[in-house]
C-alpha positions as protocol buffer text, in pm:
chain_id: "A"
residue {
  index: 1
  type: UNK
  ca { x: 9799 y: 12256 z: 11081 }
}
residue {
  index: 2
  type: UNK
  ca { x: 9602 y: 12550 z: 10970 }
}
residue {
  index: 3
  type: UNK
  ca { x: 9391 y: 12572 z: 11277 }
}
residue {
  index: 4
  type: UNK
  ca { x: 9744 y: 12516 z: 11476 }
}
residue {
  index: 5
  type: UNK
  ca { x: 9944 y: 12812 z: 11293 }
}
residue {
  index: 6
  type: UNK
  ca { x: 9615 y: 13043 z: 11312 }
}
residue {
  index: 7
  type: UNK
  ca { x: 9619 y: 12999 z: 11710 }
}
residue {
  index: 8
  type: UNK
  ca { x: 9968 y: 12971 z: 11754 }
}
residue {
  index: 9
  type: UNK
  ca { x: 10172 y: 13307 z: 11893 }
}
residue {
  index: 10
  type: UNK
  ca { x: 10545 y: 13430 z: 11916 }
}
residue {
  index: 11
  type: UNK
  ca { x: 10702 y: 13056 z: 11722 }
}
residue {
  index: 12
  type: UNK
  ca { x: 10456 y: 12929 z: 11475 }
}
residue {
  index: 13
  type: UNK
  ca { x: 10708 y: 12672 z: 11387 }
}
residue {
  index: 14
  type: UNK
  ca { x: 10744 y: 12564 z: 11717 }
}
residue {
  index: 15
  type: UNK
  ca { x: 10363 y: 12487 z: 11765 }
}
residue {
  index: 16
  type: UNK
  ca { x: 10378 y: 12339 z: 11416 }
}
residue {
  index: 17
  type: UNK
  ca { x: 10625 y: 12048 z: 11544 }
}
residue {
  index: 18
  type: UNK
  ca { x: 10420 y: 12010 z: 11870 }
}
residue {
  index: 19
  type: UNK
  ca { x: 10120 y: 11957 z: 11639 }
}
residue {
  index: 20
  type: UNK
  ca { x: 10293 y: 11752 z: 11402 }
}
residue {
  index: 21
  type: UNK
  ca { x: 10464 y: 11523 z: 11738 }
}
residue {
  index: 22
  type: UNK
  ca { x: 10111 y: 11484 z: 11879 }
}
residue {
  index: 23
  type: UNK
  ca { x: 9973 y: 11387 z: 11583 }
}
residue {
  index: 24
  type: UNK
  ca { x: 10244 y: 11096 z: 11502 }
}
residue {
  index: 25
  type: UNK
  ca { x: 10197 y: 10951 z: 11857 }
}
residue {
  index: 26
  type: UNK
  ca { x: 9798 y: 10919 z: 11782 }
}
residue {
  index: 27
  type: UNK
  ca { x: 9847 y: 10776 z: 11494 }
}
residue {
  index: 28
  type: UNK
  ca { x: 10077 y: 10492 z: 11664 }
}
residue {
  index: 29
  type: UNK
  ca { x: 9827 y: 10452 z: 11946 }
}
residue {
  index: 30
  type: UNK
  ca { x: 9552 y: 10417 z: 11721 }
}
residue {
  index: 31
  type: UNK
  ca { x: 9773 y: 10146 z: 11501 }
}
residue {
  index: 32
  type: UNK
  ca { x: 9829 y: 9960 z: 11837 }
}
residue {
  index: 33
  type: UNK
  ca { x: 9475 y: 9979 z: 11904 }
}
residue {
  index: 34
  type: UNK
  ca { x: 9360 y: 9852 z: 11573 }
}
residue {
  index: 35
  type: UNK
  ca { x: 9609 y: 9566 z: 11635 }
}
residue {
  index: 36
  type: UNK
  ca { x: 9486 y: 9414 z: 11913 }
}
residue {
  index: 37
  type: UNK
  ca { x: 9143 y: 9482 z: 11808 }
}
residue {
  index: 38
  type: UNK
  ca { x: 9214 y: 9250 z: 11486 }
}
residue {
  index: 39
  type: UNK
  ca { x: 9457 y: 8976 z: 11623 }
}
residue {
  index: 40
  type: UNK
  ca { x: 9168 y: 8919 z: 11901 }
}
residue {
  index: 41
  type: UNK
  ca { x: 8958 y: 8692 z: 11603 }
}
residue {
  index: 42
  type: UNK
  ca { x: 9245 y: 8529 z: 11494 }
}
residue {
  index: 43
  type: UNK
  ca { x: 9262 y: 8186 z: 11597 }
}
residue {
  index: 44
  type: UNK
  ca { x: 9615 y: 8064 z: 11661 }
}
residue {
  index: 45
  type: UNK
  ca { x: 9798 y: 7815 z: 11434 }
}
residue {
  index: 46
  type: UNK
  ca { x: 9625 y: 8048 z: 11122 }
}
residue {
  index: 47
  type: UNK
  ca { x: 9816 y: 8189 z: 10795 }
}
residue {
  index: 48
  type: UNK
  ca { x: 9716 y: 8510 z: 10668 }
}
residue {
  index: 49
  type: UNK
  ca { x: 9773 y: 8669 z: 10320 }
}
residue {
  index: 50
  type: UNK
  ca { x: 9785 y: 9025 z: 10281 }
}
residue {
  index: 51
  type: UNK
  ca { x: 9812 y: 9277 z: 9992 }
}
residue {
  index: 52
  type: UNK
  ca { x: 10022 y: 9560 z: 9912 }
}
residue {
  index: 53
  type: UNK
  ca { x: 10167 y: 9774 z: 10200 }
}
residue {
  index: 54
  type: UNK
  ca { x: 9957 y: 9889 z: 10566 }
}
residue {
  index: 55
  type: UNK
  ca { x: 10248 y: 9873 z: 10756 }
}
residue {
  index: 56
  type: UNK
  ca { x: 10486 y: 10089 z: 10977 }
}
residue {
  index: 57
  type: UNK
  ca { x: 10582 y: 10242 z: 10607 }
}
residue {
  index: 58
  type: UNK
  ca { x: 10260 y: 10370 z: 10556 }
}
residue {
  index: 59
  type: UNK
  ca { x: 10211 y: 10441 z: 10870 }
}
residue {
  index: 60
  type: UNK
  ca { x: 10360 y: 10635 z: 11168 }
}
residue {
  index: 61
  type: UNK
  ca { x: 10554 y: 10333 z: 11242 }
}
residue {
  index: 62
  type: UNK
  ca { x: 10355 y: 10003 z: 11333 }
}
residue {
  index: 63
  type: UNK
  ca { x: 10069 y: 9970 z: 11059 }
}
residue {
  index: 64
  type: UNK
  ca { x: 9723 y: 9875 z: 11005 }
}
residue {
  index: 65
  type: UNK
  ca { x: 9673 y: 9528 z: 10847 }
}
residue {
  index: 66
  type: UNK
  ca { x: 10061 y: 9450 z: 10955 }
}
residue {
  index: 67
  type: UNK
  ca { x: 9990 y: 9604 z: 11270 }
}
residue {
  index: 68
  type: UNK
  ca { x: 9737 y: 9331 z: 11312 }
}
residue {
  index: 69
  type: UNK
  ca { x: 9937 y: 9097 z: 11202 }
}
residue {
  index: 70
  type: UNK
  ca { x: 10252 y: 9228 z: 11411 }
}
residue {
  index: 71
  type: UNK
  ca { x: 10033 y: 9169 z: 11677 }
}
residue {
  index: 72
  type: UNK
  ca { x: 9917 y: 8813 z: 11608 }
}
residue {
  index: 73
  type: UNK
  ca { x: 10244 y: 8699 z: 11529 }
}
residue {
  index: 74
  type: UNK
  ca { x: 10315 y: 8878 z: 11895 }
}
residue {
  index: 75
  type: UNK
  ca { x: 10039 y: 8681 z: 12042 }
}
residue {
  index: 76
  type: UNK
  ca { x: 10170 y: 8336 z: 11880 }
}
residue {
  index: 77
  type: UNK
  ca { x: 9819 y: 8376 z: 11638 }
}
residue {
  index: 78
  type: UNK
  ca { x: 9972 y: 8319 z: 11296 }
}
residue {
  index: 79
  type: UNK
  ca { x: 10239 y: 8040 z: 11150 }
}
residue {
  index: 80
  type: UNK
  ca { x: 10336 y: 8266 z: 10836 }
}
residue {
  index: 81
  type: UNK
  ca { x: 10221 y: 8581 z: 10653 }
}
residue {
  index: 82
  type: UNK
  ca { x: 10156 y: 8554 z: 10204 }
}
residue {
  index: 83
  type: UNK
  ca { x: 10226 y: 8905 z: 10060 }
}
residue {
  index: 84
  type: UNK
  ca { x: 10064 y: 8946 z: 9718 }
}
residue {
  index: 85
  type: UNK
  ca { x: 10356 y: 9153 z: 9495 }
}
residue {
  index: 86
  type: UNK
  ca { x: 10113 y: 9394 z: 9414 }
}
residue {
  index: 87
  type: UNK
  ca { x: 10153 y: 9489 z: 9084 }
}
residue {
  index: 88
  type: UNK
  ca { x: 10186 y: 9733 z: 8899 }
}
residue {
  index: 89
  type: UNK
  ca { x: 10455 y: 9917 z: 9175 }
}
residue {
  index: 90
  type: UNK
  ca { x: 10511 y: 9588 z: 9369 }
}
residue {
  index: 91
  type: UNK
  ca { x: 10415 y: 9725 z: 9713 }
}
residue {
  index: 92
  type: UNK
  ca { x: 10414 y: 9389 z: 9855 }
}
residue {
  index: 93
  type: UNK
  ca { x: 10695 y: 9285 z: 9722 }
}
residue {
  index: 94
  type: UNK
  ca { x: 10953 y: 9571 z: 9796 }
}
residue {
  index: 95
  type: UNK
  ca { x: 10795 y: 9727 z: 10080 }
}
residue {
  index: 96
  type: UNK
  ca { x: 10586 y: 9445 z: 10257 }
}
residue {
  index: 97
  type: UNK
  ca { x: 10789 y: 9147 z: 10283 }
}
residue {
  index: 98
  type: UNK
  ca { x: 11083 y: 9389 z: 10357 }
}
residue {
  index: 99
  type: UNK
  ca { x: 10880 y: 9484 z: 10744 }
}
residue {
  index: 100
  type: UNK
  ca { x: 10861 y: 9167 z: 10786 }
}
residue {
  index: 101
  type: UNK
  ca { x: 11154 y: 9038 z: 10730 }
}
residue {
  index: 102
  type: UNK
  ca { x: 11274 y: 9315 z: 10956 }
}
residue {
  index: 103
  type: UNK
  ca { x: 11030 y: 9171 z: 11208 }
}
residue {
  index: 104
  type: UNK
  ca { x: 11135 y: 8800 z: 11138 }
}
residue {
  index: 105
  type: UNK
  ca { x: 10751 y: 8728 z: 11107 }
}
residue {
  index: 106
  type: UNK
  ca { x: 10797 y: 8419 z: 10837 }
}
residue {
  index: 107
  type: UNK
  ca { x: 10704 y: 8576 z: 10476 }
}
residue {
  index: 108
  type: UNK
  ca { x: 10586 y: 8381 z: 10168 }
}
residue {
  index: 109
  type: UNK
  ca { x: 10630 y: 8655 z: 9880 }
}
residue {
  index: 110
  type: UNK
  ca { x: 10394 y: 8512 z: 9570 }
}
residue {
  index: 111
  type: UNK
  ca { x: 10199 y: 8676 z: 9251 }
}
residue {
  index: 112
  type: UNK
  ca { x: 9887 y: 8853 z: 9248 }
}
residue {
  index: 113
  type: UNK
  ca { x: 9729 y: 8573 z: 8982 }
}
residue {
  index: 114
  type: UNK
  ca { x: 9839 y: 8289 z: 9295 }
}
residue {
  index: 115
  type: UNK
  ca { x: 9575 y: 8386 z: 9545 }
}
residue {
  index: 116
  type: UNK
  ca { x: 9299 y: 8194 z: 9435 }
}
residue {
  index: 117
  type: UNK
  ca { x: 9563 y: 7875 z: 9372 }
}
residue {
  index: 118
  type: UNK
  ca { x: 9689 y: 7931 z: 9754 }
}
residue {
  index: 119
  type: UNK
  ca { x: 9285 y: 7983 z: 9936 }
}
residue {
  index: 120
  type: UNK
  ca { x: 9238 y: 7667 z: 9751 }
}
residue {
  index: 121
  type: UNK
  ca { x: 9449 y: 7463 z: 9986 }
}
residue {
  index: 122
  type: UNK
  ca { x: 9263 y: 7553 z: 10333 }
}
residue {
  index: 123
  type: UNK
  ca { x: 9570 y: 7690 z: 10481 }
}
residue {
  index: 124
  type: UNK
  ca { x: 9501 y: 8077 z: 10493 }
}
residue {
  index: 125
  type: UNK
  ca { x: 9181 y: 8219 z: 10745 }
}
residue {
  index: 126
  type: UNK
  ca { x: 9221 y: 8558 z: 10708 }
}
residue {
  index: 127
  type: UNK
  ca { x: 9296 y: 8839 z: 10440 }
}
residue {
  index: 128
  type: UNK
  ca { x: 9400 y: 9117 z: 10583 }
}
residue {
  index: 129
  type: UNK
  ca { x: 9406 y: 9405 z: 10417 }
}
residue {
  index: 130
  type: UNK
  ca { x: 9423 y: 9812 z: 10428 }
}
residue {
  index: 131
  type: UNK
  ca { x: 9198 y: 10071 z: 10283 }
}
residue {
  index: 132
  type: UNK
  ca { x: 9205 y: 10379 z: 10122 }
}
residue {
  index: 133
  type: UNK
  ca { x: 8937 y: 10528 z: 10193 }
}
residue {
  index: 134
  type: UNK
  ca { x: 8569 y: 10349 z: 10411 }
}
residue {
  index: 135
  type: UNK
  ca { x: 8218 y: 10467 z: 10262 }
}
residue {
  index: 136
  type: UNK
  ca { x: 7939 y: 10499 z: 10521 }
}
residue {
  index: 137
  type: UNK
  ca { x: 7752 y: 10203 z: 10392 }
}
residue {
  index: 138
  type: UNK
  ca { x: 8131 y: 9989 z: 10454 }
}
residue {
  index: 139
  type: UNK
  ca { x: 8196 y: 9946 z: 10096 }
}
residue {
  index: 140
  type: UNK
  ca { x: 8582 y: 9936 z: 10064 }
}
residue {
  index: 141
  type: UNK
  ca { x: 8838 y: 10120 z: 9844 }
}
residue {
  index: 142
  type: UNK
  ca { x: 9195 y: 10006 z: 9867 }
}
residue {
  index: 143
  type: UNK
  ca { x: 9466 y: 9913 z: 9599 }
}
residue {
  index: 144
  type: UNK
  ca { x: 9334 y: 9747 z: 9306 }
}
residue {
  index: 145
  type: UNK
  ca { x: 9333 y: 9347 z: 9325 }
}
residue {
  index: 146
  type: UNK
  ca { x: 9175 y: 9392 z: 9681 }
}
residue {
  index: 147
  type: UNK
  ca { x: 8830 y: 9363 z: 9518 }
}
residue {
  index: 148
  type: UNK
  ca { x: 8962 y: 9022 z: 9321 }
}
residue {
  index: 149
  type: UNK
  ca { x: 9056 y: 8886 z: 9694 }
}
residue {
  index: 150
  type: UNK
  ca { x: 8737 y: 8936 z: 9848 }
}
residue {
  index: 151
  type: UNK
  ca { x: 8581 y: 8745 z: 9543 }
}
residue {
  index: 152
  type: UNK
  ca { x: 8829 y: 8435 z: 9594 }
}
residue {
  index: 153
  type: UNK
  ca { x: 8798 y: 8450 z: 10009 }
}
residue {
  index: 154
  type: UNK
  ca { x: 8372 y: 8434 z: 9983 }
}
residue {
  index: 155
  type: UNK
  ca { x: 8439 y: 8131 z: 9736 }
}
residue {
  index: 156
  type: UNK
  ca { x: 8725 y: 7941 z: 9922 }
}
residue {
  index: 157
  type: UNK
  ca { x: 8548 y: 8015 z: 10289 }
}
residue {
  index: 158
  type: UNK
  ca { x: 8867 y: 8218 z: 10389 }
}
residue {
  index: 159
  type: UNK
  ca { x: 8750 y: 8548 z: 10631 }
}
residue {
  index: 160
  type: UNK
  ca { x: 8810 y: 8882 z: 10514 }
}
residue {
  index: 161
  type: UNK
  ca { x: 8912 y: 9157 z: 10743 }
}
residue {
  index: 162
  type: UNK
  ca { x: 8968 y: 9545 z: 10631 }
}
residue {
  index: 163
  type: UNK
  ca { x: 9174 y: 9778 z: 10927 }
}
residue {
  index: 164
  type: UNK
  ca { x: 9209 y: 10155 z: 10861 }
}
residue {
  index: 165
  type: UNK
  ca { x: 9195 y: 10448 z: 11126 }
}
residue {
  index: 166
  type: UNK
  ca { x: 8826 y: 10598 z: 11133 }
}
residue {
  index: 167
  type: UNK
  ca { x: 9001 y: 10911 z: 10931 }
}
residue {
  index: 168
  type: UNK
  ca { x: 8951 y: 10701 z: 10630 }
}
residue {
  index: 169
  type: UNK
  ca { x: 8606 y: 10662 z: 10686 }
}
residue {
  index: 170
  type: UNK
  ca { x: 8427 y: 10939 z: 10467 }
}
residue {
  index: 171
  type: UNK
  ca { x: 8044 y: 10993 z: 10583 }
}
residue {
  index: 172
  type: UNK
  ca { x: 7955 y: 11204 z: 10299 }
}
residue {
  index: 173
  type: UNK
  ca { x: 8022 y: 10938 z: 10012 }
}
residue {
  index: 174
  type: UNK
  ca { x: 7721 y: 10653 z: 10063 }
}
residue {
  index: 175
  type: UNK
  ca { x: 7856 y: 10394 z: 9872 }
}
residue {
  index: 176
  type: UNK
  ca { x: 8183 y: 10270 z: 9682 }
}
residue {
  index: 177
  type: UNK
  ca { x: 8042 y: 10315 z: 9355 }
}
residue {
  index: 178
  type: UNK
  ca { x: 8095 y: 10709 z: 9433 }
}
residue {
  index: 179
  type: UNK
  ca { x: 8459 y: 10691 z: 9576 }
}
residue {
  index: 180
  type: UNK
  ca { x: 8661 y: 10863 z: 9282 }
}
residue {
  index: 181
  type: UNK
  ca { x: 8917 y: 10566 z: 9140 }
}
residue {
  index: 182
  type: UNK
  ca { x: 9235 y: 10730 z: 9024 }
}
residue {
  index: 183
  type: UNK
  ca { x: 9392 y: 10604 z: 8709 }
}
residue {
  index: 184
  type: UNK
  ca { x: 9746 y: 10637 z: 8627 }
}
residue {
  index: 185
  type: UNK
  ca { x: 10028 y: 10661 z: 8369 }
}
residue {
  index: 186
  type: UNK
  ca { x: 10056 y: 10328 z: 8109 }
}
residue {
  index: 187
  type: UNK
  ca { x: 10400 y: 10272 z: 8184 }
}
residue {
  index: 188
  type: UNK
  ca { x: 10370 y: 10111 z: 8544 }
}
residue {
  index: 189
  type: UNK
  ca { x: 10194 y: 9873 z: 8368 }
}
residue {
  index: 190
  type: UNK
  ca { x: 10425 y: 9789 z: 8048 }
}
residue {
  index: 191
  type: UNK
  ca { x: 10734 y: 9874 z: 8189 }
}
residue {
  index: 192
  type: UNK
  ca { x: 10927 y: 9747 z: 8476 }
}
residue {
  index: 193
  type: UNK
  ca { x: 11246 y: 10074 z: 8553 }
}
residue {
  index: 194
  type: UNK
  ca { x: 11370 y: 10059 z: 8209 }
}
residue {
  index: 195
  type: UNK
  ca { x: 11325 y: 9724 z: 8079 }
}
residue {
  index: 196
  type: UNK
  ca { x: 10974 y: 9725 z: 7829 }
}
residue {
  index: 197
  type: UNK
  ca { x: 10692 y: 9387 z: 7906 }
}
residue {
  index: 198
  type: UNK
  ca { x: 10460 y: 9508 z: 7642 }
}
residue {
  index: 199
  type: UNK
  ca { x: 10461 y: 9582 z: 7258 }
}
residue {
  index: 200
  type: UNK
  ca { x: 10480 y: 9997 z: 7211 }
}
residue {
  index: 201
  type: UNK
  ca { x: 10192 y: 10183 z: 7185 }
}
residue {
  index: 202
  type: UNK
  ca { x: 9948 y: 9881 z: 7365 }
}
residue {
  index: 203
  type: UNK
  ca { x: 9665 y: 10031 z: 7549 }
}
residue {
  index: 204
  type: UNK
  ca { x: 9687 y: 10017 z: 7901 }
}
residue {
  index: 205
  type: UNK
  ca { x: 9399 y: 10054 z: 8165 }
}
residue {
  index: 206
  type: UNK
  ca { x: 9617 y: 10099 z: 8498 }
}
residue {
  index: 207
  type: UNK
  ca { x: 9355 y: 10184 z: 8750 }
}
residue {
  index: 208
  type: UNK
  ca { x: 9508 y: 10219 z: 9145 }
}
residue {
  index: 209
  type: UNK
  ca { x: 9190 y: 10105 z: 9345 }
}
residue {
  index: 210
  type: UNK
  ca { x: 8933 y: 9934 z: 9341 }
}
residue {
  index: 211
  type: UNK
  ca { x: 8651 y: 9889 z: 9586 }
}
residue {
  index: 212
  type: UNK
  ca { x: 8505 y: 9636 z: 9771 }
}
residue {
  index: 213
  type: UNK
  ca { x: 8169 y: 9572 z: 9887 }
}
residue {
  index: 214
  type: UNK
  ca { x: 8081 y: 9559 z: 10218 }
}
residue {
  index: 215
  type: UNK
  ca { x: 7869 y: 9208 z: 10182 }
}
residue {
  index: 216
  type: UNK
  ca { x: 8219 y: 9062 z: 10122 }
}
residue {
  index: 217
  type: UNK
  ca { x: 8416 y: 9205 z: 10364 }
}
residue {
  index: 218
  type: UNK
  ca { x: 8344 y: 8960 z: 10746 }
}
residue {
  index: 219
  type: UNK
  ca { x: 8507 y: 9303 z: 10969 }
}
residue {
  index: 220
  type: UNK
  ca { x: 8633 y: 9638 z: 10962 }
}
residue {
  index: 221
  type: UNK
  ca { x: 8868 y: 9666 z: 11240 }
}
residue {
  index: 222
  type: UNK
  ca { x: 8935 y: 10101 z: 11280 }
}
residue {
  index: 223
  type: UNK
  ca { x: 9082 y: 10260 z: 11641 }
}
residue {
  index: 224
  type: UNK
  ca { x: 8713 y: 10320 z: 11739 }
}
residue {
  index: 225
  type: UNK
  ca { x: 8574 y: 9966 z: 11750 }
}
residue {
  index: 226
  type: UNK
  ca { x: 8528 y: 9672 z: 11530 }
}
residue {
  index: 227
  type: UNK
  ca { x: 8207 y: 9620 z: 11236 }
}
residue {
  index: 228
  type: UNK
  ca { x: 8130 y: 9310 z: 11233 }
}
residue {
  index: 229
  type: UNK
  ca { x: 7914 y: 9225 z: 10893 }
}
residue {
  index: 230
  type: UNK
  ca { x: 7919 y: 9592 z: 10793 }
}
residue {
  index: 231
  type: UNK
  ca { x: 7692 y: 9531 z: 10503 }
}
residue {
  index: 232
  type: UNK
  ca { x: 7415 y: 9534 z: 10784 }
}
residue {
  index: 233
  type: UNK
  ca { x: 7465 y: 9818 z: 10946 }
}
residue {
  index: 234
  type: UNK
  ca { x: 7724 y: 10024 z: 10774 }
}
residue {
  index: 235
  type: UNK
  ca { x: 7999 y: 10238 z: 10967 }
}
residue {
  index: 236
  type: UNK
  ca { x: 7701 y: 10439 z: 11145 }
}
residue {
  index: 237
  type: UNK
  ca { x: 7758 y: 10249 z: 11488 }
}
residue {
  index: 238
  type: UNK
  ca { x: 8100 y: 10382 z: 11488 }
}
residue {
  index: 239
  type: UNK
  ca { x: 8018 y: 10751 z: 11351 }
}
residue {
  index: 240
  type: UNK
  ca { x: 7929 y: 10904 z: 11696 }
}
């Protein structure tokens, strides 16, 4: 936008909105893109579970992971979609099985500590999540309890695929261990509005992400192309 108000002449507003229209568009291409891309290696008759919100709310109006799954539900891939709550600010349970409810894609709302409990029955392939932001050897950093998934997919055989635009996909940082993990305020965690869960004056460790390694994650799915097994190659195939 900087660039774009720098070059832009008599209505700098006017080039702003051009700038800001194009931009929105991309960002709905790419989401289609990244769609396709993913619901291409999933196998019909599959449930999915996903976790907290990379849909058309965090989006420009299709998703990542639920534009995948949009997709696959499209393409008569998947029977029904888990959404993890997401605690501490319930993503997946306000904003996640809202879209698809919208959709009438078949949601099964459940809590974070149920994952393992539901892998365990065989009926879920895929995970399907978002991410915050890619490292270039594929390590992962999206909302905290991601991490926890990946752990329970290697262990119940369940496939775990990350989809982001390549904008989240930062060269410079090497590794996850490097990605900067925001922590936040105590009272998301001990507090739900104005109604109190935990004794006053507890101490609270309310992280946001947490990352992911790439040796547990089967595909990154991004507008530019798939990684299959990124811990082998990292997202260098796709960095040209």
């Amino acid at each position: 936008m900087e660039r774009c108000l720098k070059t832009a002449d008599d209505d700098p507003v006017k080039a702003v909105e051009i700038e800001a229209c194009r931009i929105h568009q991309e960002d709905i291409e790419a989401n289609h893109r990244m769609g396709d891309l993913g619901a291409e290696m999933i196998d019909p008759e599959s449930a999915v579970l996903t976790h907290c919100n990379a849909g058309a709310l965090a989006t420009g109006g299709y998703g990542t992971a639920l534009g995948v799954i949009r997709s696959a539900w499209a393409q008569q891939r998947i029977t029904k979609v888990h959404v993890d709550e997401t605690r501490p600010w319930l993503q997946g349970s306000r904003l996640t099985a809202w879209e698809l409810m919208q959709d009438e894609i078949p949601v099964v709302l459940q809590a974070d500590v149920a994952a393992a409990h539901l892998l365990k029955q065989g009926d879920v392939k895929w995970i399907i999540v978002g991410a915050d932001r890619i490292a270039a050897n594929g390590d992962v950093a999206n909302k905290i309890g991601t991490y926890q998934l990946a752990i329970n997919a290697r262990y119940h055989r369940v496939r775990f695929m990350v989809v982001a635009p390549f904008s989240t996909v930062d060269m410079t940082i090497q590794r996850g261990e490097d990605i900067p993990i925001e922590t936040r305020n105590s009272a998301e965690v001990v507090s739900i509005g104005s109604k109190m869960l935990a004794p006053p004056k507890v101490d609270v460790w309310n992280p946001v992400f947490d990352v992911t390694p790439a040796e547990l994650i089967d595909v990154i799915v991004t507008e530019k192309g798939v990684i299959r097994m990124p811990a082998k190659t990292g997202m260098a195939p796709l960095a040209c």
